[in-house]
Coordinates of C-alpha atoms in Angstrom, one line a residue:
Chain R
M1 CA -30.0 -65.0 -22.1
R2 CA -33.0 -63.4 -21.0
G3 CA -32.0 -63.2 -17.5
F4 CA -28.8 -62.1 -18.2
L5 CA -30.4 -59.2 -20.1
F6 CA -32.6 -58.6 -17.1
T7 CA -29.8 -58.7 -14.9
T8 CA -27.8 -56.1 -16.7
L9 CA -30.5 -53.8 -17.1
T10 CA -31.2 -54.1 -13.2
I11 CA -27.8 -53.3 -12.4
L12 CA -27.8 -50.4 -15.1
M13 CA -30.9 -48.9 -13.3
F14 CA -29.5 -49.4 -9.9
L15 CA -26.5 -47.4 -10.7
S16 CA -28.4 -44.5 -12.4
V17 CA -30.4 -44.2 -9.2
Y18 CA -27.3 -44.2 -7.2
T19 CA -25.7 -41.6 -9.2
I20 CA -28.7 -39.1 -9.0
A21 CA -28.9 -39.9 -5.3
T22 CA -25.0 -39.2 -4.9
A23 CA -25.3 -36.1 -7.0
F24 CA -28.4 -34.9 -4.9
Y25 CA -26.4 -35.4 -1.9
R26 CA -23.2 -33.7 -2.8
T27 CA -25.2 -30.5 -4.0
S28 CA -27.3 -30.4 -0.6
R29 CA -24.2 -30.8 1.4
L30 CA -22.5 -27.9 -0.3
Q31 CA -25.3 -25.8 -0.4
E32 CA -26.4 -26.2 3.2
D33 CA -23.3 -26.5 5.7
K34 CA -20.3 -26.0 3.1
S35 CA -18.4 -28.9 5.1
D36 CA -16.8 -30.0 1.7
I37 CA -14.6 -26.6 2.2
I38 CA -11.5 -27.4 4.1
P39 CA -10.5 -24.9 6.6
I40 CA -7.5 -23.0 5.4
K41 CA -5.5 -21.0 8.2
S42 CA -3.0 -18.5 7.6
R43 CA -2.9 -19.0 3.9
V44 CA -0.5 -16.6 2.5
I45 CA -1.3 -15.0 -0.9
Y46 CA 1.8 -14.0 -2.9
D47 CA 2.9 -10.6 -2.2
D48 CA 4.7 -8.4 -4.5
L49 CA 7.1 -6.8 -2.4
L50 CA 8.7 -5.0 -5.2
S51 CA 6.0 -2.9 -5.9
D52 CA 6.0 -2.1 -2.3
V53 CA 9.8 -0.9 -2.7
T54 CA 8.8 1.1 -6.0
Y55 CA 6.2 2.8 -4.0
I56 CA 8.7 3.8 -1.4
E57 CA 11.1 5.3 -4.1
N58 CA 7.8 7.1 -5.4
M59 CA 7.9 6.0 -8.9
T60 CA 5.5 4.5 -11.4
S61 CA 6.0 2.9 -14.7
H62 CA 3.6 2.7 -17.8
I63 CA 4.4 0.8 -21.2
N64 CA 2.4 1.9 -23.7
R65 CA 2.5 -0.5 -27.2
S66 CA 0.7 1.5 -30.0
T67 CA 2.2 -0.9 -32.6
F68 CA 4.5 -3.7 -32.4
W69 CA 7.4 -1.6 -33.8
N70 CA 6.7 1.5 -31.6
V71 CA 6.9 0.8 -27.9
Q72 CA 7.1 3.5 -25.3
V73 CA 8.3 3.0 -21.8
R74 CA 7.4 5.6 -19.3
Y75 CA 8.7 6.3 -15.9
S76 CA 7.0 8.9 -14.0
D77 CA 8.9 10.3 -11.1
F78 CA 8.9 13.1 -8.6
L79 CA 11.7 15.5 -7.7
P80 CA 12.3 15.7 -4.7
A81 CA 11.4 12.6 -2.8
P82 CA 8.5 13.5 -0.4
W83 CA 10.2 11.1 2.1
N84 CA 13.8 9.8 3.0
I85 CA 14.1 6.8 0.6
T86 CA 16.9 5.0 2.5
E87 CA 15.3 5.5 5.9
T88 CA 12.0 4.4 4.6
I89 CA 13.3 1.4 2.9
A90 CA 15.4 0.5 5.9
N91 CA 12.2 0.9 8.1
Y92 CA 10.2 -1.6 5.4
S93 CA 13.1 -4.2 5.6
L94 CA 12.9 -4.1 9.5
F95 CA 9.0 -4.4 9.2
L96 CA 9.2 -7.4 6.9
E97 CA 11.7 -9.2 9.4
N98 CA 10.2 -8.2 12.6
V99 CA 6.3 -8.1 11.9
Y100 CA 5.4 -9.6 8.5
E101 CA 7.3 -12.7 8.6
R102 CA 5.8 -13.5 11.6
E103 CA 2.4 -12.8 10.1
L104 CA 3.3 -14.9 7.4
N105 CA 4.9 -17.6 9.4
T106 CA 7.7 -18.0 7.1
N107 CA 11.2 -16.8 6.6
L108 CA 11.5 -13.5 4.8
T109 CA 14.6 -11.4 4.0
M110 CA 15.1 -8.4 2.0
N111 CA 18.7 -7.5 1.5
V112 CA 18.8 -3.8 1.7
S113 CA 22.3 -3.4 0.3
R114 CA 21.2 -4.9 -3.1
I115 CA 18.3 -2.4 -3.6
T116 CA 19.4 -0.2 -6.1
P117 CA 18.3 3.0 -7.5
K118 CA 19.1 2.1 -10.8
F119 CA 16.6 0.5 -13.2
P120 CA 17.7 -1.4 -16.4
I121 CA 15.2 -1.0 -19.0
I122 CA 15.2 -4.4 -20.7
P123 CA 15.5 -4.8 -23.7
Y124 CA 16.3 -1.3 -24.5
D125 CA 19.9 -1.2 -22.9
Y126 CA 18.9 2.0 -20.9
T127 CA 19.3 2.5 -17.5
Y128 CA 16.9 4.8 -15.4
G129 CA 17.7 5.7 -11.8
Y130 CA 19.1 8.1 -9.2
P131 CA 22.5 9.0 -8.4
D132 CA 21.6 8.3 -4.8
F133 CA 18.7 7.6 -2.7
E134 CA 17.9 11.3 -1.9
K135 CA 16.4 11.5 -5.1
T136 CA 17.5 15.0 -5.9
K137 CA 18.5 14.0 -9.7
I138 CA 17.3 11.6 -12.1
Y139 CA 19.8 10.2 -14.9
V140 CA 19.4 8.4 -17.8
I141 CA 22.1 6.3 -19.4
N142 CA 22.5 4.5 -22.8
D143 CA 24.1 1.5 -22.0
S144 CA 24.8 0.4 -25.6
T145 CA 25.8 1.8 -28.9
F146 CA 22.7 0.4 -30.5
A147 CA 21.0 3.6 -31.3
D148 CA 17.8 2.5 -32.9
Y149 CA 15.7 4.4 -30.1
I150 CA 15.2 7.9 -29.1
G151 CA 14.7 8.9 -25.5
G152 CA 13.4 12.0 -23.8
Y153 CA 12.3 13.6 -20.6
K154 CA 9.0 15.4 -20.2
V155 CA 8.9 17.4 -17.6
N156 CA 5.9 19.0 -15.5
V157 CA 6.6 21.2 -13.0
Y158 CA 3.9 21.6 -10.0
L159 CA 4.7 24.0 -7.7
A160 CA 3.9 23.5 -3.9
S161 CA 4.9 26.8 -2.5
S162 CA 4.4 27.3 1.4
T163 CA 1.2 25.1 1.4
L164 CA 3.2 22.0 1.5
D165 CA 2.5 20.8 5.1
D166 CA 4.3 18.3 7.2
L167 CA 3.1 16.7 10.4
I168 CA 4.6 14.3 12.6
W169 CA 2.5 12.3 14.4
M170 CA 4.0 10.7 17.8
E171 CA 2.0 8.1 19.7
A172 CA 3.4 8.3 23.5
E173 CA 3.5 4.8 23.8
D174 CA 6.1 4.6 21.1
F175 CA 8.4 6.4 23.1
S176 CA 11.2 4.3 24.4
S177 CA 13.2 4.8 27.6
A178 CA 16.3 7.3 27.1
D179 CA 17.6 5.8 30.6
K180 CA 17.9 2.4 31.0
G181 CA 15.6 0.5 33.6
V182 CA 12.7 2.9 33.2
R183 CA 9.3 0.9 33.3
T184 CA 6.3 2.7 31.7
Y185 CA 3.0 1.6 31.9
I186 CA 1.4 1.3 28.2
K187 CA -1.9 0.4 28.1
T188 CA -3.5 -0.1 24.8
S189 CA -6.5 -1.5 23.1
A190 CA -7.6 -1.8 19.5
Q191 CA -10.9 -1.0 20.1
T192 CA -10.6 1.8 22.3
Y193 CA -8.3 4.6 21.0
N194 CA -8.3 6.5 24.5
N195 CA -6.8 3.6 26.2
S196 CA -3.8 3.6 24.3
Y197 CA -1.2 6.1 26.2
V198 CA 2.0 6.1 28.5
Q199 CA 1.7 6.8 32.0
N200 CA 3.9 6.2 35.5
W201 CA 7.0 7.7 33.9
T202 CA 8.0 9.3 36.9
Q203 CA 11.2 11.0 36.9
H204 CA 12.3 9.5 34.0
I205 CA 12.8 10.4 30.2
L206 CA 11.2 9.0 27.5
E207 CA 12.4 9.6 24.0
E208 CA 11.5 9.3 20.1
N209 CA 13.7 10.2 17.2
V210 CA 11.8 11.3 14.0
T211 CA 12.5 12.9 10.7
A212 CA 11.4 16.3 10.0
G213 CA 10.5 16.4 6.1
L214 CA 10.9 20.1 5.7
A215 CA 13.4 22.5 7.0
T216 CA 11.3 25.1 8.6
N217 CA 9.3 25.8 11.7
Y218 CA 6.9 23.3 13.3
T219 CA 4.4 24.1 16.0
L220 CA 4.2 21.4 18.8
W221 CA 0.9 20.1 20.0
V222 CA 0.3 17.7 22.8
R223 CA -2.7 15.7 24.0
S224 CA -2.7 14.7 27.3
R225 CA -4.9 14.0 30.3
D226 CA -5.5 16.8 32.9
D227 CA -6.5 15.8 36.3
N228 CA -6.2 19.3 37.5
R229 CA -3.4 18.8 39.6
V230 CA 0.4 20.1 38.9
E231 CA 2.0 17.1 39.9
H232 CA 0.8 15.4 36.8
N233 CA 2.2 18.0 34.6
F234 CA 5.3 16.9 32.0
T235 CA 7.7 18.6 29.9
V236 CA 8.2 18.1 26.3
Q237 CA 11.6 18.6 24.8
V238 CA 12.6 19.0 21.2
N239 CA 16.1 18.8 20.2
G240 CA 17.2 19.7 23.3
I241 CA 15.2 22.6 23.7
N242 CA 12.4 22.6 26.5
N243 CA 8.8 23.9 25.6
S244 CA 8.4 27.3 27.7
F245 CA 5.8 25.7 29.6
E246 CA 4.5 22.2 31.2
F247 CA 1.9 20.1 29.4
G248 CA -0.9 18.4 31.3
D249 CA -2.8 21.3 32.3
H250 CA -5.2 22.2 29.2
G251 CA -8.1 23.0 31.7
T252 CA -10.7 21.2 29.7
T253 CA -13.8 21.0 31.8
G254 CA -14.0 18.0 33.9
S255 CA -11.8 15.6 35.8
M256 CA -9.3 13.6 33.9
V257 CA -10.2 14.7 30.7
W258 CA -8.0 14.4 27.6
G259 CA -7.3 17.5 25.5
W260 CA -5.0 19.4 23.5
E261 CA -2.5 22.1 24.2
Q262 CA -0.6 24.1 21.6
G263 CA 3.2 24.7 22.4
D264 CA 6.2 26.6 21.2
E265 CA 7.6 26.6 17.5
F266 CA 10.7 24.7 16.8
T267 CA 12.7 25.1 13.8
L268 CA 13.6 21.4 12.5
N269 CA 15.3 19.9 9.8
G270 CA 15.8 16.3 9.5
H271 CA 16.8 14.4 12.5
T272 CA 14.7 15.4 15.3
R273 CA 14.7 14.0 19.0
V274 CA 11.7 14.5 21.1
R275 CA 11.8 13.9 24.9
L276 CA 9.2 13.4 27.6
F277 CA 10.1 13.9 31.2
T278 CA 8.1 14.6 34.6
P279 CA 9.9 17.5 36.7
A280 CA 8.0 16.0 39.7
T281 CA 8.0 12.8 41.7
T282 CA 4.6 11.8 40.4
T283 CA 3.1 10.4 37.2
A284 CA 1.7 11.9 34.1
Q285 CA -0.4 10.7 31.3
A286 CA 0.3 11.5 27.6
D287 CA -1.3 10.3 24.5
V288 CA 0.1 12.1 21.6
I289 CA 2.7 14.4 20.6
V290 CA 2.5 16.2 17.3
L291 CA 4.9 18.5 15.2
K292 CA 3.1 20.4 12.7
T293 CA 4.3 23.0 10.2
S294 CA 1.2 24.9 9.6
E295 CA -1.5 26.1 12.3
T296 CA -4.0 26.5 9.8
P297 CA -5.9 23.0 9.6
L298 CA -5.9 22.8 13.6
T299 CA -8.9 24.5 14.3
Y300 CA -11.1 21.9 12.6
T301 CA -9.1 18.9 12.4
F302 CA -7.6 19.0 15.6
G303 CA -9.4 17.7 18.7
P304 CA -9.9 14.5 20.9
P305 CA -10.1 11.7 18.2
A306 CA -12.7 9.1 19.1
T307 CA -11.1 6.4 16.9
L308 CA -7.7 5.8 15.5
N309 CA -9.2 6.4 12.1
D310 CA -10.2 9.9 13.1
T311 CA -6.3 10.7 13.7
L312 CA -5.0 9.1 10.5
I313 CA -7.5 11.7 8.5
L314 CA -5.3 14.1 10.2
Q315 CA -2.3 13.3 8.0
P316 CA -1.6 15.9 5.5
A317 CA -0.6 15.2 1.6
L318 CA 3.2 15.1 1.6
M319 CA 3.0 15.1 -2.4
P320 CA 3.4 18.4 -4.1
E321 CA 0.4 20.0 -4.6
T322 CA -0.3 22.6 -7.6
T323 CA -0.9 26.2 -6.7
S324 CA -0.8 29.6 -8.4
T325 CA 2.1 30.9 -6.5
S326 CA 4.9 31.5 -8.9
I327 CA 8.3 30.1 -8.0
S328 CA 11.3 29.9 -10.1
V329 CA 12.9 26.4 -10.2
E330 CA 16.2 25.7 -12.0
L331 CA 16.6 22.2 -13.8
R332 CA 19.8 21.4 -15.0
V333 CA 20.4 18.8 -17.9
F334 CA 23.9 17.7 -18.4
A335 CA 24.1 15.7 -21.6
G336 CA 27.3 14.4 -22.9
N337 CA 28.1 14.4 -26.5
I338 CA 24.7 14.5 -27.6
N339 CA 22.4 16.5 -29.5
F340 CA 19.2 17.3 -27.9
S341 CA 16.3 19.9 -28.1
Y342 CA 13.4 21.3 -25.9
S343 CA 10.5 23.2 -25.9
E344 CA 9.3 22.4 -29.2
N345 CA 12.4 21.0 -30.8
V346 CA 14.7 23.9 -30.5
N347 CA 18.1 22.3 -31.3
Q348 CA 20.6 23.0 -28.8
S349 CA 22.9 20.8 -30.3
D350 CA 25.9 23.2 -29.2
H351 CA 25.4 22.7 -25.7
S352 CA 26.4 19.7 -23.4
N353 CA 24.9 21.5 -20.4
F354 CA 22.1 23.4 -20.1
T355 CA 19.9 25.1 -17.3
F356 CA 16.4 26.5 -17.7
I357 CA 14.2 28.2 -15.3
M358 CA 10.6 26.5 -15.1
E359 CA 7.6 28.1 -13.3
N360 CA 4.2 26.6 -11.9
N361 CA 2.6 24.0 -14.6
D362 CA 5.4 24.4 -17.1
I363 CA 6.0 21.4 -19.5
V364 CA 9.0 21.0 -21.2
N365 CA 10.0 18.2 -23.6
L366 CA 13.4 17.0 -23.9
T367 CA 14.4 14.6 -26.6
F368 CA 18.0 13.0 -27.0
G369 CA 19.5 11.1 -29.6
K370 CA 17.7 10.9 -32.9
I371 CA 17.7 14.5 -33.9
N372 CA 18.5 16.7 -37.1
N373 CA 21.8 15.4 -37.4
G374 CA 21.0 11.7 -37.5
L375 CA 21.4 8.8 -35.1
Q376 CA 23.5 9.2 -32.2
D377 CA 25.2 6.2 -32.1
G378 CA 27.6 6.6 -28.9
E379 CA 27.4 6.0 -25.4
Y380 CA 25.6 8.8 -23.6
S381 CA 23.8 9.8 -20.4
M382 CA 21.7 12.3 -19.3
L383 CA 21.1 13.6 -15.9
L384 CA 18.4 15.7 -14.6
E385 CA 19.0 17.7 -11.4
Y386 CA 16.8 19.6 -9.1
Y387 CA 17.7 22.9 -7.6
N388 CA 15.1 24.9 -5.7
S389 CA 16.1 28.7 -6.3
T390 CA 13.7 29.9 -3.8
P391 CA 14.3 29.3 -0.2
N392 CA 11.8 27.8 2.0
N393 CA 9.5 27.1 -1.1
F394 CA 8.9 23.7 -2.4
A395 CA 8.3 22.6 -5.9
G396 CA 7.3 19.1 -6.9
I397 CA 8.6 18.2 -10.4
E398 CA 7.0 15.1 -12.1
T399 CA 9.3 13.9 -14.8
T400 CA 8.2 11.3 -17.3
V401 CA 11.1 9.7 -19.3
L402 CA 10.3 8.0 -22.4
F403 CA 12.0 5.4 -24.7
E404 CA 10.5 4.9 -27.8
T405 CA 11.6 2.7 -30.9
F406 CA 10.8 3.0 -34.6
Chain M
M1 CA -39.8 -70.4 -28.3
T2 CA -37.2 -67.9 -30.0
F3 CA -36.2 -64.5 -28.6
T4 CA -37.8 -62.8 -31.6
D5 CA -41.3 -64.7 -31.1
N6 CA -42.2 -63.0 -27.8
K7 CA -43.5 -59.4 -28.6
G8 CA -44.2 -58.6 -25.0
F9 CA -40.9 -59.4 -24.1
I10 CA -39.4 -57.0 -26.8
L11 CA -41.6 -54.3 -25.8
T12 CA -40.6 -54.7 -22.3
L13 CA -36.9 -54.7 -23.2
D14 CA -37.3 -51.6 -25.5
A15 CA -39.2 -49.6 -22.5
M16 CA -36.2 -50.6 -20.2
F17 CA -33.8 -49.6 -22.8
A18 CA -35.7 -46.1 -23.0
L19 CA -35.7 -45.7 -19.4
V20 CA -32.0 -46.4 -19.1
V21 CA -31.3 -43.8 -21.8
A22 CA -33.8 -41.4 -20.3
T23 CA -32.3 -42.1 -16.7
S24 CA -28.7 -41.5 -18.1
M25 CA -29.9 -38.3 -19.8
I26 CA -31.2 -37.1 -16.4
V27 CA -28.1 -38.0 -14.5
I28 CA -26.1 -35.9 -17.1
I29 CA -28.1 -33.0 -17.0
L30 CA -28.4 -32.9 -13.1
S31 CA -24.6 -33.4 -12.7
M32 CA -23.9 -30.6 -15.1
S33 CA -26.4 -28.2 -13.6
S34 CA -25.4 -28.9 -9.9
T35 CA -21.8 -28.7 -10.3
P36 CA -20.9 -26.4 -7.2
E37 CA -18.7 -24.1 -9.5
Y38 CA -19.2 -21.4 -6.9
T39 CA -19.0 -23.2 -3.9
S40 CA -15.5 -24.7 -4.4
R41 CA -12.7 -23.9 -2.1
D42 CA -10.3 -23.2 -5.2
Y43 CA -13.0 -20.5 -6.4
L44 CA -12.9 -18.9 -2.7
Y45 CA -9.0 -19.0 -2.9
S46 CA -9.0 -17.3 -6.4
L47 CA -11.4 -14.7 -5.3
S48 CA -9.7 -13.7 -2.4
N49 CA -6.5 -13.7 -4.3
D50 CA -8.0 -11.5 -7.0
L51 CA -9.6 -9.2 -4.5
I52 CA -6.5 -8.3 -2.3
V53 CA -4.5 -8.0 -5.4
V54 CA -7.1 -5.1 -6.8
V55 CA -7.3 -3.4 -3.5
E56 CA -3.6 -3.4 -3.0
K57 CA -2.9 -2.4 -6.6
D58 CA -5.4 0.4 -6.7
D59 CA -4.2 2.0 -3.8
S60 CA -7.9 1.2 -1.7
L61 CA -5.8 -0.3 1.1
R62 CA -3.5 2.9 1.5
N63 CA -6.6 5.1 1.0
A64 CA -8.0 3.3 4.1
V65 CA -5.2 4.0 6.3
L66 CA -5.2 7.5 5.3
G67 CA -8.7 8.1 6.3
N68 CA -10.6 7.4 3.1
P69 CA -11.8 3.7 3.2
Q70 CA -14.9 4.5 0.7
Q71 CA -12.9 2.6 -2.2
L72 CA -12.1 -0.3 -0.2
N73 CA -15.8 -0.5 1.3
N74 CA -16.9 -0.7 -2.0
H75 CA -14.8 -3.6 -3.0
I76 CA -15.7 -5.2 0.4
F77 CA -19.5 -4.9 -0.2
G78 CA -19.1 -5.5 -4.1
Q79 CA -18.7 -9.0 -4.1
P80 CA -21.5 -12.0 -4.5
G81 CA -23.9 -12.5 -2.2
N82 CA -22.9 -15.4 -0.7
I83 CA -19.2 -14.3 -0.1
C84 CA -18.5 -12.9 3.4
I85 CA -15.6 -10.7 4.0
N86 CA -13.5 -9.2 6.9
L87 CA -10.8 -6.9 5.9
S88 CA -8.5 -5.4 8.6
I89 CA -5.4 -3.4 8.5
Y90 CA -2.9 -3.4 11.4
D91 CA -0.1 -1.1 12.0
D92 CA 3.4 -2.5 12.9
Q93 CA 2.5 -2.5 16.3
Q94 CA -0.4 -4.7 15.9
N95 CA -2.9 -1.9 16.4
L96 CA -5.9 -2.2 14.4
V97 CA -6.1 0.8 11.8
F98 CA -8.8 -0.2 9.8
T99 CA -11.7 -2.9 9.9
N100 CA -14.7 -3.7 8.3
S101 CA -16.8 -6.7 7.1
T102 CA -20.1 -8.0 5.7
N103 CA -23.0 -8.9 7.7
C104 CA -22.1 -12.7 8.0
T105 CA -21.4 -15.0 10.9
F106 CA -18.0 -16.1 11.3
P107 CA -18.0 -19.8 10.8
G108 CA -14.8 -20.7 12.3
W109 CA -13.1 -21.5 8.8
N110 CA -12.1 -19.2 6.1
I111 CA -9.4 -18.1 3.4
I112 CA -7.0 -15.7 4.8
G113 CA -4.7 -13.5 2.4
K114 CA -2.2 -11.1 3.8
R115 CA -0.5 -8.2 2.2
S116 CA 2.2 -5.9 3.6
V117 CA 1.2 -2.3 2.8
P118 CA 3.7 0.9 3.1
V119 CA 1.9 3.9 3.4
R120 CA 4.3 6.8 3.1
T121 CA 7.0 6.0 5.9
K122 CA 4.8 3.7 7.8
N123 CA 4.2 -0.2 7.0
Y124 CA 0.9 -1.9 7.6
V125 CA -0.2 -5.5 7.4
A126 CA -3.8 -6.1 5.6
K127 CA -5.4 -9.3 6.5
L128 CA -8.4 -10.3 4.3
E129 CA -10.7 -13.3 5.3
M130 CA -12.9 -14.8 3.3
W131 CA -15.8 -17.3 3.7
Y132 CA -19.2 -18.8 2.5
G133 CA -22.2 -17.1 4.1

C-alpha cells in the first residue's frame, strides 16, 4: 500500500515538473523566434466590393435609429456625378478581372449588366436610384400601398462656379500604338519616377483616349526631355488638332533634362483623343501629358515631380466646392398625385410638378406623403431633376432622402 | 504496524500532498499567465483584417493615393510595438503609388491582406503585410 502511494505521488510530481517545463518551453519559443506562427502567403481578406461600387456611384447612406419605432434611412448623394459612372464602373470591372483577380489568385467576376442604379430600401418598400447612370436625376418610388411612412428630400446646394477644376493626367507609357506593329521602348521603375516614360517611337503615332469631365477649355501641358536637338521634338495632337508648336524644346539648362512646356488651349467635352507623333526620323522622349482647365495652380504645383506621390498631389478636387458666387440652379420635382410641402411646410398640394430656384447654400426640405390631408395610400414617385441654368458654371447638389417611420 | 501508527510516514505523506497541490497551483498560474494571447497567428490575422477594413472605410487608402498619407501613416504607426507593418498601394499597372512600413526586419513570413481601392476614375490595389517584430 505504501509503495503504491509513493509511486503515485512520484508520478504526479513528475507530471507536474514536465508540465512546467513544457509551459516554459512553449512561452520561450513564441517569444524568441515566433516559429509557432505558420507563414501565410497571399492570404486574401474579404473585400467589400459593393462598397467600391457605391463609392463609384458617389453615394453614402446612413441609418439613424432614434427609437424602436422611428427609423430614418438617409441617402446622401450628389448631382451631377463628378465622373462618368458608366465608364468608371466598366473600368472597375476590367480592373477586377485583369488585375485584382490575379492579385488574389482566385476567380472574380462582376456582371456589370446586373449593376443597377436602383436601390431597394428594405423593408420600407421604397426604391431609390437614378433613371440612368448619368446621375442628372434622382427618383424615389413608393412601391407599395402601405403608407405608414413619410419620405422627403433635403436638398443642399453648394455651388462650385468656375472654380471647379479638372485635370487629365496621362503618363506617356500608357499610350498605345495607333498604327499596328509599332514598338515603343517603355522604361519603368517603381522606385524612380523619372525612369518611367516612352521613347523610340520614331515616325509612329501613340494614342490615348480620355474623358474630359467638363465642357470647357483645357490647357495642354507636356513634360519631356530636351536634349537641345531638333530631331527629338514631337507633336501633340488633341482631337485631331495639332498643338501650334512641337514639344521637347523647353530649354531647361543642361543637357537631357526633363521639363514642362505649356501648350495651346483646346475646347473639350467628353471623349478626347490625344496623339503623340514624331515628325522626324528620330526618337523622342515624353513623360507626362496634362490637360487642365485652369492655369492657376500651375505656378506652384507644376514642376518635375521627384516621386509619384508628388504627381498625385496635383490631382484637383472634382467634388463640388462651396463658393460665394451666386448662381441659380433649377431643381424640378415631379410628384405624381401626392401632397408635398417645401420650405417650412408650405403646402403645395395642388401642384404635381414644381420648379424652384436655389442659390448657394440653399437648403430646401421637401416632404411628401403624410401631410395635412392625411396619409397618402397610393403608389407614387418623386423625381428630382437637376438643371444648370447658367452655362459654363457648375453646381454640386447634395441631396438627402429620408424615410421615416412612426 | 498499521498505517496510522507511523507518524513520520503521515507527516511525509502530508508534505508530499501539499507539494503536489502547490505544484499544481504553480502550473495553473504559469499556464494562465503565459498564454500567448498576443503572439498567436489568429490574433495577427484578426489585427490585419481589422486594420485593412478601417483604413479602407475611413478613406485612409484613398487619401494616401490622393497625396495625403498622414491618416494612413497614423494607422500604420499606431499599432502595438511588437507588430510590424508594411502597407503598399499599387495602381493597375503595378506601379508603386504609396508605401510605408514600421522599422522592422522583414522576417520572410507574414500575414497579407489585399483590397481593391477605386479612387475617382482609377483603381488601385492595397497590400497590407503584417508580422511580429
